[in-house]
Amino acid sequence: MKRLKVITSIGLILILSIINYVWANDSIQKDEKLLLKVFNKTEANFLEANVNFTGKILDKLVEIDELETMAEKLKDNLNILGTKRDGNFFNDMNNVKIVSEDFYDMDITNGENFRQIIISGKDKEDRTITIILSSYKDVYGNAEETDLVIDVIENKNASKIERVINRVKEVFKNFNTKPQITTCITGTFKGKLKEKDIYKKITRALQSVDAKKVEGLTDPSVISISAYSPYLKNYIYTGNKKMNINLAVRYNQYEDKTYIWLANPIITIGY
């Protein structure tokens, strides 16, 4: 499960645009606590929590040196440790990004109409934090924009998510921006669960926040359900229906574990 989710923001944008989802901008003050409550009802073993923040911070194309200065300040604000290691550093065995407290990575793309800086590293509590600053110009419409994505992976204690979220919100507040936030908690069960037991766990979890099923998919390899709870304020639309809980379950034969992903409002990582 060690992975660098650099493309999370891109995937999120594509998902929401292709299937015509619309974000709501309601307060999400307590959503993370409620999502953790739902997860605990499944009785899964906590593996990791991934929180992704996306927002536009400027209406202009930024020069690469200014973008790099912004990225360094963000790194310091988020307490990313280590010294800079330029370029991507991958484990040749499985193409997994190696992230440690000794180094942080900075990858730079500098084009005429598109500039991007990606910083990835660890903070003092061993969280993996990725910062993506993208600045671009639409050569056809002459529109210019600079976006910020901050992706946090907590794999020690799910209850610490709220503190991280508050810190990142402050970062966006400094840009007068309210970010779109996606939270996904991943857990595991030992062995392969029977389908009836999976649905019992799903039902118990959704009932804990009065969530009603919106859509569902079941095939031999995965069960996926979207639902809506009146208690979770961060939601999107699927068609003309609101959804703010997305839950998926899949068995991994190689590890002999059943994985569960629980997200608000939608799962944006691979499963």
mmCIF file of C-alpha atoms in Angstrom:
data_model
loop_
_atom_site.group_PDB
_atom_site.id
_atom_site.type_symbol
_atom_site.label_atom_id
_atom_site.label_comp_id
_atom_site.label_asym_id
_atom_site.label_seq_id
_atom_site.Cartn_x
_atom_site.Cartn_y
_atom_site.Cartn_z
ATOM 1 C CA MET A 1 0.000 0.000 0.000
ATOM 2 C CA LYS A 2 3.032 2.299 -0.091
ATOM 3 C CA ARG A 3 2.408 4.592 -2.991
ATOM 4 C CA LEU A 4 2.736 8.202 -3.997
ATOM 5 C CA LYS A 5 -0.654 9.489 -5.105
ATOM 6 C CA VAL A 6 0.680 12.342 -7.237
ATOM 7 C CA ILE A 7 -2.071 11.887 -9.835
ATOM 8 C CA THR A 8 -4.885 12.020 -7.288
ATOM 9 C CA SER A 9 -5.878 15.567 -8.185
ATOM 10 C CA ILE A 10 -5.790 14.864 -11.907
ATOM 11 C CA GLY A 11 -7.898 11.749 -11.436
ATOM 12 C CA LEU A 12 -10.353 13.665 -9.308
ATOM 13 C CA ILE A 13 -10.753 16.407 -11.908
ATOM 14 C CA LEU A 14 -11.276 13.861 -14.674
ATOM 15 C CA ILE A 15 -13.793 11.859 -12.665
ATOM 16 C CA LEU A 16 -15.866 14.877 -11.754
ATOM 17 C CA SER A 17 -15.832 16.357 -15.236
ATOM 18 C CA ILE A 18 -16.462 13.177 -17.209
ATOM 19 C CA ILE A 19 -19.452 11.974 -15.211
ATOM 20 C CA ASN A 20 -20.746 15.476 -14.490
ATOM 21 C CA TYR A 21 -20.404 15.461 -10.745
ATOM 22 C CA VAL A 22 -20.814 18.808 -9.014
ATOM 23 C CA TRP A 23 -19.149 19.766 -5.738
ATOM 24 C CA ALA A 24 -21.124 21.391 -2.964
ATOM 25 C CA ASN A 25 -19.356 23.983 -0.816
ATOM 26 C CA ASP A 26 -21.051 23.333 2.501
ATOM 27 C CA SER A 27 -19.093 23.214 5.759
ATOM 28 C CA ILE A 28 -17.251 19.949 6.370
ATOM 29 C CA GLN A 29 -16.213 20.634 9.943
ATOM 30 C CA LYS A 30 -17.182 17.257 11.397
ATOM 31 C CA ASP A 31 -17.232 15.035 8.338
ATOM 32 C CA GLU A 32 -13.898 13.372 9.072
ATOM 33 C CA LYS A 33 -14.994 12.327 12.576
ATOM 34 C CA LEU A 34 -18.232 10.906 11.189
ATOM 35 C CA LEU A 35 -16.369 9.051 8.442
ATOM 36 C CA LEU A 36 -14.110 7.499 11.074
ATOM 37 C CA LYS A 37 -17.221 6.476 13.023
ATOM 38 C CA VAL A 38 -18.577 4.742 9.921
ATOM 39 C CA PHE A 39 -15.232 3.014 9.341
ATOM 40 C CA ASN A 40 -15.063 1.755 12.939
ATOM 41 C CA LYS A 41 -18.485 0.149 12.523
ATOM 42 C CA THR A 42 -16.998 -2.151 9.864
ATOM 43 C CA GLU A 43 -14.521 -3.511 12.480
ATOM 44 C CA ALA A 44 -11.753 -3.428 9.859
ATOM 45 C CA ASN A 45 -8.097 -3.036 10.811
ATOM 46 C CA PHE A 46 -6.967 0.503 10.004
ATOM 47 C CA LEU A 47 -4.336 0.660 7.266
ATOM 48 C CA GLU A 48 -4.176 4.281 6.169
ATOM 49 C CA ALA A 49 -6.138 7.476 5.676
ATOM 50 C CA ASN A 50 -5.651 9.629 2.596
ATOM 51 C CA VAL A 51 -6.850 13.243 2.581
ATOM 52 C CA ASN A 52 -6.645 15.235 -0.644
ATOM 53 C CA PHE A 53 -7.108 19.018 -0.916
ATOM 54 C CA THR A 54 -7.555 20.782 -4.266
ATOM 55 C CA GLY A 55 -8.111 24.461 -5.003
ATOM 56 C CA LYS A 56 -7.350 27.367 -7.314
ATOM 57 C CA ILE A 57 -5.084 29.870 -5.585
ATOM 58 C CA LEU A 58 -4.248 32.424 -8.303
ATOM 59 C CA ASP A 59 -5.741 33.693 -11.559
ATOM 60 C CA LYS A 60 -2.402 33.970 -13.319
ATOM 61 C CA LEU A 61 0.476 32.010 -14.811
ATOM 62 C CA VAL A 62 3.387 32.073 -12.359
ATOM 63 C CA GLU A 63 7.059 32.060 -13.323
ATOM 64 C CA ILE A 64 8.936 28.940 -12.292
ATOM 65 C CA ASP A 65 11.226 30.681 -9.782
ATOM 66 C CA GLU A 66 8.219 32.202 -7.984
ATOM 67 C CA LEU A 67 6.486 28.823 -8.072
ATOM 68 C CA GLU A 68 9.546 27.189 -6.522
ATOM 69 C CA THR A 69 9.630 29.802 -3.731
ATOM 70 C CA MET A 70 5.951 29.131 -3.009
ATOM 71 C CA ALA A 71 6.584 25.378 -2.938
ATOM 72 C CA GLU A 72 9.461 25.732 -0.454
ATOM 73 C CA LYS A 73 7.309 27.871 1.868
ATOM 74 C CA LEU A 74 4.510 25.313 1.704
ATOM 75 C CA LYS A 75 7.002 22.549 2.501
ATOM 76 C CA ASP A 76 8.109 24.403 5.616
ATOM 77 C CA ASN A 77 4.531 25.199 6.679
ATOM 78 C CA LEU A 78 3.637 21.514 6.467
ATOM 79 C CA ASN A 79 6.788 20.458 8.339
ATOM 80 C CA ILE A 80 8.206 18.231 5.613
ATOM 81 C CA LEU A 81 11.602 16.982 6.786
ATOM 82 C CA GLY A 82 14.933 16.145 5.175
ATOM 83 C CA THR A 83 17.154 17.585 2.492
ATOM 84 C CA LYS A 84 16.161 17.933 -1.152
ATOM 85 C CA ARG A 85 16.731 15.017 -3.509
ATOM 86 C CA ASP A 86 16.102 16.051 -7.104
ATOM 87 C CA GLY A 87 14.190 13.782 -9.464
ATOM 88 C CA ASN A 88 12.188 10.649 -8.899
ATOM 89 C CA PHE A 89 13.697 7.899 -6.782
ATOM 90 C CA PHE A 90 12.010 4.545 -7.305
ATOM 91 C CA ASN A 91 12.460 1.078 -5.943
ATOM 92 C CA ASP A 92 13.407 -0.911 -9.042
ATOM 93 C CA MET A 93 11.707 -4.055 -7.725
ATOM 94 C CA ASN A 94 8.147 -2.740 -7.721
ATOM 95 C CA ASN A 95 8.336 0.849 -8.999
ATOM 96 C CA VAL A 96 7.270 2.227 -5.606
ATOM 97 C CA LYS A 97 8.338 5.683 -4.528
ATOM 98 C CA ILE A 98 10.790 5.561 -1.621
ATOM 99 C CA VAL A 99 9.860 8.263 0.878
ATOM 100 C CA SER A 100 11.817 8.805 4.098
ATOM 101 C CA GLU A 101 12.435 11.492 6.698
ATOM 102 C CA ASP A 102 16.009 11.899 5.408
ATOM 103 C CA PHE A 103 14.983 13.344 2.032
ATOM 104 C CA TYR A 104 12.177 15.086 0.240
ATOM 105 C CA ASP A 105 11.755 15.052 -3.525
ATOM 106 C CA MET A 106 11.171 18.041 -5.780
ATOM 107 C CA ASP A 107 10.206 17.442 -9.403
ATOM 108 C CA ILE A 108 9.992 20.478 -11.706
ATOM 109 C CA THR A 109 8.285 20.898 -15.073
ATOM 110 C CA ASN A 110 8.929 24.229 -16.799
ATOM 111 C CA GLY A 111 7.114 24.754 -20.083
ATOM 112 C CA GLU A 112 5.991 27.858 -21.908
ATOM 113 C CA ASN A 113 2.339 27.524 -20.902
ATOM 114 C CA PHE A 114 2.515 24.888 -18.156
ATOM 115 C CA ARG A 115 4.692 24.850 -15.048
ATOM 116 C CA GLN A 116 4.491 22.414 -12.181
ATOM 117 C CA ILE A 117 6.386 21.630 -9.006
ATOM 118 C CA ILE A 118 5.796 18.465 -7.010
ATOM 119 C CA ILE A 119 7.267 18.056 -3.533
ATOM 120 C CA SER A 120 6.917 14.797 -1.625
ATOM 121 C CA GLY A 121 8.289 13.869 1.785
ATOM 122 C CA LYS A 122 7.584 12.939 5.385
ATOM 123 C CA ASP A 123 6.731 15.037 8.415
ATOM 124 C CA LYS A 124 7.889 14.330 11.970
ATOM 125 C CA GLU A 125 4.894 12.043 12.593
ATOM 126 C CA ASP A 126 5.775 9.892 9.569
ATOM 127 C CA ARG A 127 2.932 11.148 7.373
ATOM 128 C CA THR A 128 3.600 11.209 3.644
ATOM 129 C CA ILE A 129 2.774 14.660 2.279
ATOM 130 C CA THR A 130 2.694 15.601 -1.399
ATOM 131 C CA ILE A 131 2.405 19.192 -2.624
ATOM 132 C CA ILE A 132 1.514 19.877 -6.258
ATOM 133 C CA LEU A 133 1.645 23.435 -7.592
ATOM 134 C CA SER A 134 0.439 23.719 -11.188
ATOM 135 C CA SER A 135 0.379 26.936 -13.183
ATOM 136 C CA TYR A 136 -0.876 27.100 -16.742
ATOM 137 C CA LYS A 137 -2.235 29.266 -19.543
ATOM 138 C CA ASP A 138 -5.019 28.300 -21.935
ATOM 139 C CA VAL A 139 -3.528 29.359 -25.267
ATOM 140 C CA TYR A 140 -6.962 29.367 -26.922
ATOM 141 C CA GLY A 141 -8.917 31.313 -24.313
ATOM 142 C CA ASN A 142 -5.970 33.168 -22.744
ATOM 143 C CA ALA A 143 -7.204 32.140 -19.289
ATOM 144 C CA GLU A 144 -4.453 31.718 -16.681
ATOM 145 C CA GLU A 145 -4.627 29.790 -13.423
ATOM 146 C CA THR A 146 -2.480 28.389 -10.625
ATOM 147 C CA ASP A 147 -3.773 25.417 -8.624
ATOM 148 C CA LEU A 148 -2.613 23.817 -5.399
ATOM 149 C CA VAL A 149 -3.042 20.177 -4.411
ATOM 150 C CA ILE A 150 -1.973 18.862 -1.007
ATOM 151 C CA ASP A 151 -2.204 15.124 -0.427
ATOM 152 C CA VAL A 152 -1.663 13.631 3.043
ATOM 153 C CA ILE A 153 -1.322 9.946 3.947
ATOM 154 C CA GLU A 154 -1.669 9.003 7.615
ATOM 155 C CA ASN A 155 -0.800 5.383 8.342
ATOM 156 C CA LYS A 156 -0.328 5.419 12.110
ATOM 157 C CA ASN A 157 -3.459 6.733 13.795
ATOM 158 C CA ALA A 158 -6.684 7.667 12.046
ATOM 159 C CA SER A 159 -7.724 9.926 14.911
ATOM 160 C CA LYS A 160 -4.919 12.353 13.960
ATOM 161 C CA ILE A 161 -6.530 13.194 10.634
ATOM 162 C CA GLU A 162 -8.473 16.164 11.988
ATOM 163 C CA ARG A 163 -5.339 17.994 13.166
ATOM 164 C CA VAL A 164 -3.702 17.618 9.756
ATOM 165 C CA ILE A 165 -6.830 18.797 7.969
ATOM 166 C CA ASN A 166 -7.000 21.944 10.099
ATOM 167 C CA ARG A 167 -3.351 22.728 9.316
ATOM 168 C CA VAL A 168 -3.838 22.321 5.571
ATOM 169 C CA LYS A 169 -7.046 24.380 5.632
ATOM 170 C CA GLU A 170 -4.993 27.234 7.090
ATOM 171 C CA VAL A 171 -2.612 26.974 4.136
ATOM 172 C CA PHE A 172 -5.486 27.433 1.688
ATOM 173 C CA LYS A 173 -6.989 30.166 3.856
ATOM 174 C CA ASN A 174 -3.816 32.188 3.311
ATOM 175 C CA PHE A 175 -4.684 32.129 -0.409
ATOM 176 C CA ASN A 176 -8.342 33.044 0.309
ATOM 177 C CA THR A 177 -9.305 29.668 -1.112
ATOM 178 C CA LYS A 178 -11.694 27.031 0.185
ATOM 179 C CA PRO A 179 -10.358 23.677 -1.068
ATOM 180 C CA GLN A 180 -12.297 20.676 -2.250
ATOM 181 C CA ILE A 181 -11.517 17.895 0.215
ATOM 182 C CA THR A 182 -11.681 14.156 -0.320
ATOM 183 C CA THR A 183 -11.035 11.768 2.570
ATOM 184 C CA CYS A 184 -10.511 8.037 2.092
ATOM 185 C CA ILE A 185 -9.855 5.500 4.856
ATOM 186 C CA THR A 186 -8.448 2.096 3.939
ATOM 187 C CA GLY A 187 -8.737 -0.974 6.143
ATOM 188 C CA THR A 188 -8.318 -4.733 5.959
ATOM 189 C CA PHE A 189 -9.835 -7.959 7.222
ATOM 190 C CA LYS A 190 -7.919 -11.207 7.543
ATOM 191 C CA GLY A 191 -8.870 -13.745 4.892
ATOM 192 C CA LYS A 192 -11.768 -13.671 2.445
ATOM 193 C CA LEU A 193 -15.098 -12.519 3.842
ATOM 194 C CA LYS A 194 -18.320 -14.129 2.727
ATOM 195 C CA GLU A 195 -20.563 -11.856 0.706
ATOM 196 C CA LYS A 196 -23.313 -11.962 3.322
ATOM 197 C CA ASP A 197 -20.822 -10.891 6.009
ATOM 198 C CA ILE A 198 -19.600 -8.028 3.828
ATOM 199 C CA TYR A 199 -23.135 -6.731 3.397
ATOM 200 C CA LYS A 200 -23.773 -7.021 7.129
ATOM 201 C CA LYS A 201 -20.747 -4.832 7.811
ATOM 202 C CA ILE A 202 -21.719 -2.347 5.104
ATOM 203 C CA THR A 203 -25.291 -2.127 6.385
ATOM 204 C CA ARG A 204 -24.182 -1.594 9.975
ATOM 205 C CA ALA A 205 -21.699 1.085 8.901
ATOM 206 C CA LEU A 206 -24.171 3.028 6.758
ATOM 207 C CA GLN A 207 -26.912 2.815 9.374
ATOM 208 C CA SER A 208 -24.603 4.490 11.908
ATOM 209 C CA VAL A 209 -25.065 7.781 10.013
ATOM 210 C CA ASP A 210 -28.538 7.099 8.545
ATOM 211 C CA ALA A 211 -27.030 6.750 5.077
ATOM 212 C CA LYS A 212 -29.243 5.554 2.221
ATOM 213 C CA LYS A 213 -27.892 3.693 -0.787
ATOM 214 C CA VAL A 214 -27.773 5.722 -4.012
ATOM 215 C CA GLU A 215 -26.034 3.328 -6.398
ATOM 216 C CA GLY A 216 -24.287 -0.016 -6.205
ATOM 217 C CA LEU A 217 -22.100 -2.365 -8.203
ATOM 218 C CA THR A 218 -21.408 -6.012 -7.464
ATOM 219 C CA ASP A 219 -19.246 -8.350 -9.530
ATOM 220 C CA PRO A 220 -17.092 -11.353 -8.628
ATOM 221 C CA SER A 221 -14.096 -9.167 -7.725
ATOM 222 C CA VAL A 222 -15.502 -6.039 -6.070
ATOM 223 C CA ILE A 223 -18.495 -4.603 -4.235
ATOM 224 C CA SER A 224 -18.942 -0.840 -4.554
ATOM 225 C CA ILE A 225 -21.707 1.274 -3.024
ATOM 226 C CA SER A 226 -22.430 4.992 -2.988
ATOM 227 C CA ALA A 227 -24.765 6.443 -0.381
ATOM 228 C CA TYR A 228 -26.008 9.686 1.093
ATOM 229 C CA SER A 229 -26.062 10.667 4.771
ATOM 230 C CA PRO A 230 -27.770 13.867 5.972
ATOM 231 C CA TYR A 231 -25.048 14.234 8.612
ATOM 232 C CA LEU A 232 -22.105 14.573 6.222
ATOM 233 C CA LYS A 233 -22.003 18.089 4.797
ATOM 234 C CA ASN A 234 -19.494 17.542 1.990
ATOM 235 C CA TYR A 235 -21.336 15.985 -0.939
ATOM 236 C CA ILE A 236 -21.394 15.742 -4.720
ATOM 237 C CA TYR A 237 -24.069 14.899 -7.264
ATOM 238 C CA THR A 238 -24.314 11.741 -9.313
ATOM 239 C CA GLY A 239 -26.928 12.559 -11.899
ATOM 240 C CA ASN A 240 -29.549 14.422 -9.868
ATOM 241 C CA LYS A 241 -28.862 12.550 -6.621
ATOM 242 C CA LYS A 242 -26.601 13.603 -3.785
ATOM 243 C CA MET A 243 -23.886 11.247 -2.546
ATOM 244 C CA ASN A 244 -21.302 11.695 0.193
ATOM 245 C CA ILE A 245 -20.206 8.168 1.072
ATOM 246 C CA ASN A 246 -18.433 5.790 -1.280
ATOM 247 C CA LEU A 247 -17.518 2.322 -0.062
ATOM 248 C CA ALA A 248 -15.705 -0.499 -1.871
ATOM 249 C CA VAL A 249 -14.627 -3.994 -0.819
ATOM 250 C CA ARG A 250 -12.204 -6.290 -2.655
ATOM 251 C CA TYR A 251 -10.387 -9.498 -1.751
ATOM 252 C CA ASN A 252 -6.632 -9.698 -2.373
ATOM 253 C CA GLN A 253 -5.773 -13.343 -2.955
ATOM 254 C CA TYR A 254 -2.010 -12.759 -2.878
ATOM 255 C CA GLU A 255 -2.153 -11.230 0.620
ATOM 256 C CA ASP A 256 -5.175 -13.263 1.749
ATOM 257 C CA LYS A 257 -6.823 -10.076 2.974
ATOM 258 C CA THR A 258 -10.088 -8.351 2.221
ATOM 259 C CA TYR A 259 -9.612 -4.613 1.658
ATOM 260 C CA ILE A 260 -12.199 -1.953 2.361
ATOM 261 C CA TRP A 261 -12.124 1.666 1.177
ATOM 262 C CA LEU A 262 -14.438 4.251 2.678
ATOM 263 C CA ALA A 263 -14.505 7.801 1.319
ATOM 264 C CA ASN A 264 -16.241 11.133 1.612
ATOM 265 C CA PRO A 265 -17.540 12.046 -0.868
ATOM 266 C CA ILE A 266 -15.976 9.663 -3.432
ATOM 267 C CA ILE A 267 -13.069 7.230 -3.735
ATOM 268 C CA THR A 268 -10.407 8.820 -5.950
ATOM 269 C CA ILE A 269 -7.588 6.306 -5.424
ATOM 270 C CA GLY A 270 -7.185 2.992 -7.179
ATOM 271 C CA TYR A 271 -8.766 -0.094 -5.656
#
